[in-house]
Amino acid sequence: MRSINPTTNETLAEYPELTPAEVEAKLALADRRAKAYRHTQIAERAGMMAATARLLRERRDGYAHLMTLEMGKPIAAAESEVEKCAWACDYYAENAAAMLADIPAPSDASNSRIIFQPLGVVLAVMPWNFPFWQCFRFIAPALMAGNVGLLKHASNVPGCALAIEEVLHDAGFPEGCFQTLLIGSHAVADVIHDARVAAATLTGSEGAGRSVGAAAGRSLKKVVLELGGSDPFIIMPSADLDAAATTAVTARTINNGQSCIAAKRFIVHEAIAERFEQAMTAGMLALRVGDPMDRSIQIGPLARTEFVDDLDRQVQESIRLGARLLTGGKRPAMPGSFYPPTVLADVAPDMPAYREETFGPVAAIIRARDIDDAIRIANDSRFGLGASAWTTDAAEQERFVSEIEAGSIFINGMVKSDPRLPFGGIKSSGIGRELSQFGIREFVNVKTVWIA
Ligand code: NAP
């Protein structure tokens, strides 16, 4: 397993993959720990989770530096990511008891109620794009619910994976409560099939989701999948165009454009399309691309060189099929895995920029005739993760809220995750929810209690 700095493409460190015997030892430890940890009081777990939040804040700079080194996100964004993880830890430390409190359920029994019990050992397969945040939004609810975690992190962020194990250990979680498995994706199905593992969750691409979903299906185990997206960002004539265009640039380029909930398809009413194209192009052109450790830089490299090849193929193929290139679209002559902020207009259904998820700073602008057309285009995708719609017309807002096929709809704002709000998708964007009370109830046994 190799950690490579995408800013320079230099190797930072190499880590040996675990042998089957080492994986077995970790599974055995997780199993033993799960049997004991499920009986801990929720207040005790909350103490350790709050300690994790404190340590994350204390160690923020070091962990942020590690993330930026391993996957190239701008350093300020990495620092915010560590803060957000601490927020999620505090949020679940404070709220898990209420979320998992027994619910009275009057029936024909003298006493009937619903209780929530941990499932046991849960495997989390995680992506590199938010190397801390994706993990903590699993860890905080799962451990507060009394489960223990195993992490198979993306192969390009092994340093982050080990740092996460370290901070939970240092916060006082008992040995085996959370372990990192340095294994390749080929070894994931066997872990899911292991009788000591109760459930799995994956955040990643559709293909990986299918594999993990199939393995969980074969073993009849609970699975949560958080997959890709091609989120629409719709702008209607009544919207504040300047605010929409400024937010559009941020929503597309956050995390160097490598976010599942980044806005990817900009669906603009034809009456304002030209003005929006100009504003978006100016905004993208103004972004500074370079070393993500430099605080004046907004766009760092993509996380791996092969991602630059994939993204460039999508851009060139879309241009070949008739998309109008407004800016970018040319790989810069500099070392590292960089791709310039790019805007494509007149994007049409047969183009990769319309059909596929673009994982980098590439905006696809699509014109819509009216609101019906805008909703039709927004829903013309196999994905359904998030959506953002810009309009000050109350009737239009209601139509977007009720008719857009997605796990979330943000009106006059960009899609974002928040520990207090459920997060997840429909269609090929996933199964299940993370965060909020819905996330903590994914990995519990919802047990009916009926006493005559
Ligand atoms: P990825 O290639 O699917 O990898 C994600 C994780 O799955 C990695 O740990 C990877 O391990 C593992 N994996 C890959 N193929 C697998 C297989 N066949 N069986 C078992 N595990 C497998 O995705 P990525 O490139 O890291 O992340 C980008 C994708 O994640 C995008 O599609 C993005 O939209 C999505 N994402 C979704 C959300 C959400 O909440 N919906 C959030 C963030 C990202 P290796 O690294 O060892 O291959």
Short mmCIF file of C-alpha atoms and ligand atoms in Angstrom, two decimals:
data_model
loop_
_atom_site.label_atom_id
_atom_site.label_comp_id
_atom_site.label_asym_id
_atom_site.label_seq_id
_atom_site.Cartn_x
_atom_site.Cartn_y
_atom_site.Cartn_z
CA MET A 1 0.00 0.00 0.00
CA ARG A 2 1.58 3.24 -1.10
CA SER A 3 1.02 6.80 -0.02
CA ILE A 4 1.88 9.20 -2.87
CA ASN A 5 1.83 12.99 -2.69
CA PRO A 6 -0.32 14.01 -5.70
CA THR A 7 1.20 17.50 -5.69
CA THR A 8 4.58 16.07 -6.69
CA ASN A 9 3.78 12.41 -7.41
CA GLU A 10 6.55 11.45 -4.97
CA THR A 11 6.12 8.40 -2.75
CA LEU A 12 5.67 9.40 0.89
CA ALA A 13 5.59 5.97 2.50
CA GLU A 14 4.85 2.32 1.86
CA TYR A 15 2.83 0.09 4.16
CA PRO A 16 2.68 -3.70 3.94
CA GLU A 17 -0.77 -5.20 3.47
CA LEU A 18 -1.97 -7.31 6.37
CA THR A 19 -1.46 -11.06 5.98
CA PRO A 20 -4.50 -13.34 6.31
CA ALA A 21 -3.26 -14.33 9.78
CA GLU A 22 -3.08 -10.67 10.83
CA VAL A 23 -6.60 -10.05 9.53
CA GLU A 24 -7.80 -13.08 11.48
CA ALA A 25 -6.23 -11.74 14.69
CA LYS A 26 -7.97 -8.40 14.24
CA LEU A 27 -11.33 -10.05 13.54
CA ALA A 28 -10.97 -12.18 16.67
CA LEU A 29 -10.14 -9.11 18.75
CA ALA A 30 -13.08 -7.14 17.26
CA ASP A 31 -15.41 -10.02 18.08
CA ARG A 32 -14.22 -10.26 21.69
CA ARG A 33 -14.44 -6.51 22.14
CA ALA A 34 -17.92 -6.29 20.58
CA LYS A 35 -19.26 -8.77 23.14
CA ALA A 36 -18.03 -6.62 26.02
CA TYR A 37 -18.45 -3.14 24.56
CA ARG A 38 -22.16 -3.58 23.84
CA HIS A 39 -22.75 -3.62 27.62
CA THR A 40 -20.99 -0.29 28.30
CA GLN A 41 -23.20 2.56 29.43
CA ILE A 42 -23.96 5.15 26.79
CA ALA A 43 -22.64 7.85 29.15
CA GLU A 44 -19.28 6.07 29.24
CA ARG A 45 -19.17 5.92 25.43
CA ALA A 46 -20.10 9.62 25.33
CA GLY A 47 -17.13 10.44 27.55
CA MET A 48 -14.74 8.70 25.15
CA MET A 49 -16.39 10.30 22.11
CA ALA A 50 -16.10 13.78 23.65
CA ALA A 51 -12.43 13.02 24.43
CA THR A 52 -11.98 12.10 20.74
CA ALA A 53 -13.41 15.49 19.78
CA ARG A 54 -10.97 17.26 22.11
CA LEU A 55 -7.98 15.32 20.74
CA LEU A 56 -9.01 15.98 17.17
CA ARG A 57 -9.06 19.70 17.90
CA GLU A 58 -5.70 19.56 19.68
CA ARG A 59 -4.10 17.63 16.81
CA ARG A 60 -5.92 19.45 14.04
CA ASP A 61 -2.87 20.86 12.30
CA GLY A 62 -0.98 17.57 12.14
CA TYR A 63 -3.94 15.60 10.82
CA ALA A 64 -4.79 18.30 8.29
CA HIS A 65 -1.22 18.31 7.05
CA LEU A 66 -1.33 14.53 6.63
CA MET A 67 -4.55 14.70 4.57
CA THR A 68 -3.19 17.39 2.29
CA LEU A 69 0.02 15.43 1.79
CA GLU A 70 -1.75 12.17 0.97
CA MET A 71 -4.61 13.40 -1.22
CA GLY A 72 -4.03 17.07 -2.07
CA LYS A 73 -6.95 19.00 -0.59
CA PRO A 74 -6.22 22.67 0.23
CA ILE A 75 -4.80 22.90 3.74
CA ALA A 76 -7.52 25.23 5.10
CA ALA A 77 -10.18 22.76 3.92
CA ALA A 78 -8.29 19.94 5.63
CA GLU A 79 -8.27 21.91 8.89
CA SER A 80 -12.03 22.51 8.60
CA GLU A 81 -12.50 18.81 7.96
CA VAL A 82 -10.84 17.89 11.26
CA GLU A 83 -13.05 20.47 13.05
CA LYS A 84 -16.12 18.94 11.42
CA CYS A 85 -15.16 15.49 12.66
CA ALA A 86 -14.87 16.89 16.19
CA TRP A 87 -18.33 18.46 15.76
CA ALA A 88 -19.82 15.08 14.75
CA CYS A 89 -18.17 13.39 17.76
CA ASP A 90 -19.59 16.03 20.12
CA TYR A 91 -22.98 15.89 18.43
CA TYR A 92 -23.35 12.14 18.92
CA ALA A 93 -21.80 12.25 22.39
CA GLU A 94 -24.53 14.71 23.39
CA ASN A 95 -27.49 13.28 21.47
CA ALA A 96 -27.04 9.51 21.11
CA ALA A 97 -28.77 8.71 24.41
CA ALA A 98 -31.93 10.53 23.34
CA MET A 99 -31.79 9.05 19.83
CA LEU A 100 -31.54 5.51 21.17
CA ALA A 101 -33.91 5.86 24.12
CA ASP A 102 -36.63 3.23 24.36
CA ILE A 103 -39.85 4.17 22.54
CA PRO A 104 -43.12 3.14 24.20
CA ALA A 105 -45.35 1.37 21.65
CA PRO A 106 -48.76 0.67 23.17
CA SER A 107 -50.31 -2.57 21.89
CA ASP A 108 -52.29 -5.51 23.26
CA ALA A 109 -49.44 -6.21 25.72
CA SER A 110 -49.35 -4.82 29.22
CA ASN A 111 -45.99 -3.34 28.31
CA SER A 112 -44.68 -3.06 24.78
CA ARG A 113 -41.85 -0.89 23.60
CA ILE A 114 -39.07 -0.59 21.02
CA ILE A 115 -35.45 -0.80 22.07
CA PHE A 116 -32.27 -0.28 20.04
CA GLN A 117 -29.35 -2.67 20.42
CA PRO A 118 -25.96 -2.72 18.70
CA LEU A 119 -25.40 -5.17 15.84
CA GLY A 120 -21.76 -5.92 16.74
CA VAL A 121 -18.77 -5.67 14.41
CA VAL A 122 -19.33 -3.31 11.44
CA LEU A 123 -16.93 -3.05 8.51
CA ALA A 124 -16.57 0.41 6.95
CA VAL A 125 -15.03 0.67 3.47
CA MET A 126 -14.15 4.31 2.93
CA PRO A 127 -12.95 6.67 0.16
CA TRP A 128 -9.99 9.01 0.09
CA ASN A 129 -11.78 12.25 -0.81
CA PHE A 130 -12.67 13.26 2.77
CA PRO A 131 -10.25 10.88 4.47
CA PHE A 132 -11.25 11.88 8.02
CA TRP A 133 -14.81 13.12 7.64
CA GLN A 134 -16.14 10.07 5.76
CA CYS A 135 -14.78 7.86 8.53
CA PHE A 136 -16.01 9.92 11.46
CA ARG A 137 -19.53 10.14 10.16
CA PHE A 138 -19.54 6.36 10.45
CA ILE A 139 -17.47 6.11 13.63
CA ALA A 140 -19.35 8.59 15.84
CA PRO A 141 -22.84 7.09 15.48
CA ALA A 142 -21.71 3.45 15.17
CA LEU A 143 -19.55 3.47 18.30
CA MET A 144 -22.06 5.51 20.29
CA ALA A 145 -24.68 2.86 19.43
CA GLY A 146 -22.39 0.22 20.97
CA ASN A 147 -20.95 -1.30 17.81
CA VAL A 148 -17.25 -1.79 17.16
CA GLY A 149 -15.69 -0.72 13.87
CA LEU A 150 -13.25 -2.11 11.33
CA LEU A 151 -11.97 0.32 8.71
CA LYS A 152 -10.79 -0.61 5.24
CA HIS A 153 -9.73 2.79 4.00
CA ALA A 154 -8.83 3.72 0.39
CA SER A 155 -5.39 2.40 -0.53
CA ASN A 156 -3.94 5.88 -1.16
CA VAL A 157 -4.58 7.22 2.37
CA PRO A 158 -3.06 4.60 4.70
CA GLY A 159 -1.48 7.30 6.86
CA CYS A 160 -4.89 8.85 7.54
CA ALA A 161 -6.34 5.40 8.27
CA LEU A 162 -3.73 4.75 10.96
CA ALA A 163 -4.10 8.25 12.41
CA ILE A 164 -7.83 7.69 12.89
CA GLU A 165 -7.17 4.44 14.75
CA GLU A 166 -4.62 6.26 16.87
CA VAL A 167 -6.88 9.14 17.93
CA LEU A 168 -9.68 6.78 19.03
CA HIS A 169 -7.22 4.68 20.97
CA ASP A 170 -5.73 7.75 22.65
CA ALA A 171 -9.22 8.99 23.55
CA GLY A 172 -9.70 5.88 25.66
CA PHE A 173 -11.72 3.53 23.46
CA PRO A 174 -10.74 0.00 24.54
CA GLU A 175 -8.47 -2.08 22.35
CA GLY A 176 -10.40 -3.58 19.46
CA CYS A 177 -13.20 -1.00 19.47
CA PHE A 178 -11.87 0.45 16.27
CA GLN A 179 -9.20 -1.13 14.07
CA THR A 180 -7.77 -0.23 10.71
CA LEU A 181 -7.31 -3.11 8.28
CA LEU A 182 -4.62 -2.32 5.74
CA ILE A 183 -6.04 -4.60 3.06
CA GLY A 184 -6.77 -4.28 -0.64
CA SER A 185 -10.27 -4.24 -2.07
CA HIS A 186 -9.83 -7.87 -3.16
CA ALA A 187 -9.89 -8.90 0.52
CA VAL A 188 -13.10 -7.06 1.45
CA ALA A 189 -15.67 -9.72 0.52
CA ASP A 190 -14.03 -12.31 2.78
CA VAL A 191 -14.26 -9.95 5.73
CA ILE A 192 -17.95 -9.34 5.00
CA HIS A 193 -18.59 -13.10 4.75
CA ASP A 194 -16.89 -13.72 8.11
CA ALA A 195 -19.51 -14.81 10.64
CA ARG A 196 -18.10 -12.40 13.25
CA VAL A 197 -18.93 -9.38 11.07
CA ALA A 198 -22.54 -8.23 11.39
CA ALA A 199 -22.84 -5.46 8.82
CA ALA A 200 -20.98 -3.33 6.30
CA THR A 201 -21.01 0.20 4.99
CA LEU A 202 -19.26 1.59 1.94
CA THR A 203 -18.75 5.11 0.72
CA GLY A 204 -17.34 5.15 -2.77
CA SER A 205 -18.08 4.55 -6.41
CA GLU A 206 -21.00 2.67 -7.93
CA GLY A 207 -18.78 -0.27 -8.89
CA ALA A 208 -17.41 -0.70 -5.39
CA GLY A 209 -20.96 -0.31 -4.05
CA ARG A 210 -22.16 -3.14 -6.24
CA SER A 211 -19.34 -5.43 -5.03
CA VAL A 212 -19.88 -4.70 -1.35
CA GLY A 213 -23.67 -4.81 -1.75
CA ALA A 214 -23.41 -8.18 -3.50
CA ALA A 215 -21.11 -9.60 -0.81
CA ALA A 216 -23.47 -8.38 1.92
CA GLY A 217 -26.39 -9.83 -0.02
CA ARG A 218 -24.74 -13.23 -0.31
CA SER A 219 -24.12 -13.23 3.43
CA LEU A 220 -27.53 -11.69 4.23
CA LYS A 221 -26.01 -8.79 6.14
CA LYS A 222 -27.16 -5.26 6.62
CA VAL A 223 -25.42 -2.80 4.30
CA VAL A 224 -25.39 0.96 3.86
CA LEU A 225 -24.04 2.38 0.59
CA GLU A 226 -23.10 6.02 -0.03
CA LEU A 227 -22.19 6.23 -3.70
CA GLY A 228 -21.60 8.70 -6.48
CA GLY A 229 -23.63 11.64 -7.65
CA SER A 230 -24.15 14.04 -10.52
CA ASP A 231 -25.99 16.67 -8.54
CA PRO A 232 -28.05 19.25 -10.42
CA PHE A 233 -27.72 22.95 -9.58
CA ILE A 234 -30.73 24.71 -11.11
CA ILE A 235 -30.92 28.46 -11.64
CA MET A 236 -34.23 30.15 -12.49
CA PRO A 237 -34.70 33.78 -13.65
CA SER A 238 -35.91 35.09 -10.27
CA ALA A 239 -32.69 33.95 -8.53
CA ASP A 240 -29.98 36.30 -7.32
CA LEU A 241 -27.69 35.49 -10.24
CA ASP A 242 -24.49 36.82 -8.69
CA ALA A 243 -25.00 34.82 -5.50
CA ALA A 244 -25.93 31.73 -7.53
CA ALA A 245 -22.86 31.99 -9.76
CA THR A 246 -20.49 32.58 -6.84
CA THR A 247 -21.93 29.61 -4.97
CA ALA A 248 -21.89 27.54 -8.16
CA VAL A 249 -18.12 27.95 -8.42
CA THR A 250 -17.63 26.88 -4.79
CA ALA A 251 -20.13 24.03 -5.10
CA ARG A 252 -18.30 22.65 -8.14
CA THR A 253 -14.72 23.10 -6.99
CA ILE A 254 -14.88 22.24 -3.29
CA ASN A 255 -12.25 19.61 -2.46
CA ASN A 256 -10.66 20.16 -5.90
CA GLY A 257 -14.01 19.10 -7.40
CA GLN A 258 -13.82 15.66 -5.81
CA SER A 259 -16.95 15.57 -3.70
CA CYS A 260 -19.94 13.26 -4.14
CA ILE A 261 -22.25 16.21 -3.44
CA ALA A 262 -20.37 18.73 -5.57
CA ALA A 263 -22.75 20.38 -8.03
CA LYS A 264 -21.93 18.80 -11.38
CA ARG A 265 -24.73 19.70 -13.81
CA PHE A 266 -25.70 23.39 -13.93
CA ILE A 267 -29.20 23.57 -15.37
CA VAL A 268 -29.91 27.18 -16.28
CA HIS A 269 -33.12 28.78 -17.56
CA GLU A 270 -32.39 29.95 -21.10
CA ALA A 271 -33.39 33.56 -20.30
CA ILE A 272 -30.36 33.95 -18.01
CA ALA A 273 -28.06 31.29 -19.48
CA GLU A 274 -25.65 33.64 -21.21
CA ARG A 275 -25.15 35.80 -18.10
CA PHE A 276 -24.67 32.72 -15.96
CA GLU A 277 -22.11 31.24 -18.38
CA GLN A 278 -20.10 34.47 -18.26
CA ALA A 279 -20.24 34.73 -14.46
CA MET A 280 -19.35 31.07 -13.93
CA THR A 281 -16.47 31.26 -16.40
CA ALA A 282 -15.09 34.39 -14.72
CA GLY A 283 -15.39 32.72 -11.31
CA MET A 284 -13.60 29.56 -12.44
CA LEU A 285 -10.86 31.55 -14.18
CA ALA A 286 -10.18 33.49 -10.99
CA LEU A 287 -9.32 30.33 -9.02
CA ARG A 288 -5.65 29.76 -8.29
CA VAL A 289 -4.35 26.25 -8.97
CA GLY A 290 -1.21 24.96 -7.28
CA ASP A 291 0.38 23.60 -4.12
CA PRO A 292 -2.46 22.88 -1.65
CA MET A 293 -0.15 23.70 1.29
CA ASP A 294 -0.09 27.31 0.02
CA ARG A 295 -3.01 29.15 1.64
CA SER A 296 -3.55 31.42 -1.36
CA ILE A 297 -4.40 28.39 -3.54
CA GLN A 298 -8.00 27.32 -4.06
CA ILE A 299 -7.48 24.24 -6.27
CA GLY A 300 -4.91 21.56 -5.56
CA PRO A 301 -4.20 18.39 -7.56
CA LEU A 302 -6.57 15.49 -8.10
CA ALA A 303 -5.80 12.66 -5.71
CA ARG A 304 -4.22 10.28 -8.24
CA THR A 305 -2.76 10.66 -11.73
CA GLU A 306 -5.21 8.19 -13.26
CA PHE A 307 -8.07 10.48 -12.18
CA VAL A 308 -6.63 13.21 -14.42
CA ASP A 309 -6.75 10.81 -17.38
CA ASP A 310 -10.38 9.86 -16.61
CA LEU A 311 -11.51 13.46 -16.23
CA ASP A 312 -9.72 14.62 -19.37
CA ARG A 313 -11.34 11.79 -21.35
CA GLN A 314 -14.78 12.96 -20.17
CA VAL A 315 -14.01 16.57 -21.15
CA GLN A 316 -12.51 15.80 -24.57
CA GLU A 317 -15.27 13.34 -25.45
CA SER A 318 -17.94 15.90 -24.48
CA ILE A 319 -16.23 18.55 -26.66
CA ARG A 320 -16.04 16.06 -29.54
CA LEU A 321 -19.80 15.52 -29.20
CA GLY A 322 -20.50 19.27 -29.39
CA ALA A 323 -19.95 20.83 -25.96
CA ARG A 324 -18.64 24.41 -26.03
CA LEU A 325 -15.43 24.85 -23.99
CA LEU A 326 -15.59 28.19 -22.12
CA THR A 327 -12.42 27.80 -20.07
CA GLY A 328 -9.89 25.14 -19.02
CA GLY A 329 -9.91 21.74 -20.68
CA LYS A 330 -6.14 21.56 -21.15
CA ARG A 331 -3.81 19.68 -18.84
CA PRO A 332 -1.26 22.09 -17.41
CA ALA A 333 2.45 21.54 -18.04
CA MET A 334 3.44 21.11 -14.41
CA PRO A 335 4.37 18.12 -12.27
CA GLY A 336 1.63 16.61 -10.13
CA SER A 337 -1.94 15.49 -10.85
CA PHE A 338 -3.46 18.84 -11.75
CA TYR A 339 -6.49 19.67 -13.89
CA PRO A 340 -7.63 23.25 -14.54
CA PRO A 341 -11.08 24.62 -13.60
CA THR A 342 -13.11 23.89 -16.72
CA VAL A 343 -16.52 25.04 -17.97
CA LEU A 344 -18.45 23.25 -20.70
CA ALA A 345 -21.62 24.81 -22.14
CA ASP A 346 -24.33 23.32 -24.40
CA VAL A 347 -23.89 19.98 -22.66
CA ALA A 348 -26.30 17.37 -24.05
CA PRO A 349 -27.57 13.95 -22.90
CA ASP A 350 -25.20 11.84 -24.99
CA MET A 351 -22.09 13.44 -23.45
CA PRO A 352 -20.02 12.02 -20.56
CA ALA A 353 -20.29 15.40 -18.77
CA TYR A 354 -24.07 14.87 -18.65
CA ARG A 355 -24.31 11.11 -18.06
CA GLU A 356 -21.30 10.32 -15.88
CA GLU A 357 -20.03 11.60 -12.56
CA THR A 358 -17.17 14.06 -13.21
CA PHE A 359 -14.77 13.93 -10.25
CA GLY A 360 -12.76 17.13 -10.63
CA PRO A 361 -13.25 20.86 -11.29
CA VAL A 362 -15.38 20.52 -14.44
CA ALA A 363 -18.75 22.29 -14.71
CA ALA A 364 -21.34 21.18 -17.27
CA ILE A 365 -23.89 23.85 -18.21
CA ILE A 366 -27.21 22.71 -19.67
CA ARG A 367 -29.94 25.09 -20.82
CA ALA A 368 -33.59 24.54 -19.83
CA ARG A 369 -36.65 26.07 -21.54
CA ASP A 370 -38.79 26.35 -18.39
CA ILE A 371 -39.26 24.78 -14.96
CA ASP A 372 -40.75 21.57 -16.39
CA ASP A 373 -37.71 21.17 -18.60
CA ALA A 374 -35.36 21.96 -15.70
CA ILE A 375 -36.95 19.31 -13.47
CA ARG A 376 -36.93 16.79 -16.32
CA ILE A 377 -33.21 17.35 -16.96
CA ALA A 378 -32.37 17.25 -13.24
CA ASN A 379 -34.10 13.87 -12.92
CA ASP A 380 -32.61 12.54 -16.16
CA SER A 381 -29.77 10.84 -14.29
CA ARG A 382 -29.21 7.46 -12.76
CA PHE A 383 -27.94 9.29 -9.66
CA GLY A 384 -30.03 10.91 -6.93
CA LEU A 385 -27.76 12.22 -4.19
CA GLY A 386 -28.26 15.96 -3.62
CA ALA A 387 -29.77 18.87 -5.53
CA SER A 388 -29.65 22.65 -5.31
CA ALA A 389 -32.25 24.96 -6.85
CA TRP A 390 -32.14 28.74 -7.02
CA THR A 391 -35.40 30.69 -7.24
CA THR A 392 -37.24 33.24 -5.11
CA ASP A 393 -40.63 32.12 -6.43
CA ALA A 394 -42.43 30.16 -3.66
CA ALA A 395 -44.41 28.01 -6.09
CA GLU A 396 -41.24 27.04 -7.95
CA GLN A 397 -39.51 26.22 -4.68
CA GLU A 398 -42.36 23.86 -3.78
CA ARG A 399 -42.13 22.12 -7.14
CA PHE A 400 -38.39 21.51 -6.73
CA VAL A 401 -38.92 20.23 -3.19
CA SER A 402 -41.59 17.77 -4.25
CA GLU A 403 -40.42 16.72 -7.72
CA ILE A 404 -36.63 16.47 -7.64
CA GLU A 405 -35.45 12.86 -7.24
CA ALA A 406 -32.65 13.12 -4.66
CA GLY A 407 -31.78 12.42 -1.04
CA SER A 408 -31.73 16.16 -0.32
CA ILE A 409 -32.84 19.42 -1.88
CA PHE A 410 -31.24 22.73 -0.93
CA ILE A 411 -33.05 25.90 -2.04
CA ASN A 412 -30.86 28.98 -2.60
CA GLY A 413 -27.84 27.29 -1.04
CA MET A 414 -25.30 24.62 -1.88
CA VAL A 415 -25.66 21.01 -0.83
CA LYS A 416 -23.63 20.21 2.29
CA SER A 417 -23.43 17.60 5.01
CA ASP A 418 -24.30 18.43 8.61
CA PRO A 419 -24.34 15.97 11.55
CA ARG A 420 -27.88 17.14 12.38
CA LEU A 421 -29.32 16.31 8.94
CA PRO A 422 -29.69 12.90 7.27
CA PHE A 423 -27.33 12.31 4.37
CA GLY A 424 -27.66 9.79 1.55
CA GLY A 425 -29.06 9.12 -1.87
CA ILE A 426 -31.64 7.29 -3.92
CA LYS A 427 -31.32 5.51 -7.29
CA SER A 428 -27.65 4.62 -8.01
CA SER A 429 -26.44 7.06 -5.35
CA GLY A 430 -26.95 4.59 -2.56
CA ILE A 431 -28.94 2.78 0.06
CA GLY A 432 -29.55 4.02 3.60
CA ARG A 433 -28.64 7.18 5.46
CA GLU A 434 -25.79 8.58 7.50
CA LEU A 435 -25.82 11.31 10.16
CA SER A 436 -28.71 12.55 12.36
CA GLN A 437 -30.94 10.07 14.22
CA PHE A 438 -31.43 8.17 10.94
CA GLY A 439 -27.71 7.41 10.66
CA ILE A 440 -27.35 6.09 14.21
CA ARG A 441 -30.32 3.78 13.70
CA GLU A 442 -28.81 2.05 10.64
CA PHE A 443 -26.54 -0.23 12.64
CA VAL A 444 -28.88 -1.24 15.44
CA ASN A 445 -31.34 -4.02 16.00
CA VAL A 446 -34.73 -2.34 16.30
CA LYS A 447 -36.10 -4.80 18.84
CA THR A 448 -39.78 -5.14 19.68
CA VAL A 449 -40.45 -5.93 23.33
CA TRP A 450 -43.91 -7.36 24.19
CA ILE A 451 -44.73 -8.37 27.74
CA ALA A 452 -48.14 -9.95 28.43
P1 NAP B 1 -13.77 3.79 -4.89
O1 NAP B 1 -12.72 3.53 -5.88
O2 NAP B 1 -15.08 3.14 -5.05
O3 NAP B 1 -13.13 3.40 -3.47
C1 NAP B 1 -13.84 3.54 -2.27
C2 NAP B 1 -13.43 2.44 -1.33
O4 NAP B 1 -13.91 1.19 -1.84
C3 NAP B 1 -11.92 2.28 -1.21
O5 NAP B 1 -11.61 1.91 0.11
C4 NAP B 1 -11.62 1.16 -2.18
O6 NAP B 1 -10.44 0.46 -1.87
C5 NAP B 1 -12.83 0.28 -2.00
N1 NAP B 1 -13.14 -0.55 -3.15
C6 NAP B 1 -12.99 -0.27 -4.46
N2 NAP B 1 -13.44 -1.29 -5.21
C7 NAP B 1 -13.87 -2.23 -4.36
C8 NAP B 1 -14.44 -3.53 -4.54
N3 NAP B 1 -14.66 -4.04 -5.75
N4 NAP B 1 -14.77 -4.24 -3.44
C9 NAP B 1 -14.57 -3.73 -2.21
N5 NAP B 1 -14.03 -2.51 -1.98
C10 NAP B 1 -13.70 -1.76 -3.05
O7 NAP B 1 -14.09 5.33 -4.73
P2 NAP B 1 -13.07 6.52 -4.52
O8 NAP B 1 -12.43 6.81 -5.82
O9 NAP B 1 -12.21 6.26 -3.33
O10 NAP B 1 -14.08 7.68 -4.12
C11 NAP B 1 -14.80 8.42 -5.05
C12 NAP B 1 -16.22 7.93 -5.16
O11 NAP B 1 -16.85 7.94 -3.88
C13 NAP B 1 -17.05 8.86 -6.02
O12 NAP B 1 -17.91 8.11 -6.84
C14 NAP B 1 -17.84 9.66 -4.98
O13 NAP B 1 -19.01 10.24 -5.48
C15 NAP B 1 -18.09 8.63 -3.95
N6 NAP B 1 -18.41 9.25 -2.67
C16 NAP B 1 -19.70 9.15 -2.19
C17 NAP B 1 -20.04 9.77 -1.00
C18 NAP B 1 -21.44 9.68 -0.45
O14 NAP B 1 -21.61 9.93 0.74
N7 NAP B 1 -22.44 9.35 -1.23
C19 NAP B 1 -19.08 10.47 -0.29
C20 NAP B 1 -17.78 10.56 -0.81
C21 NAP B 1 -17.47 9.93 -2.00
P3 NAP B 1 -9.09 0.70 -2.73
O15 NAP B 1 -8.69 2.11 -2.55
O16 NAP B 1 -8.14 -0.27 -2.11
O17 NAP B 1 -9.45 0.38 -4.16
#
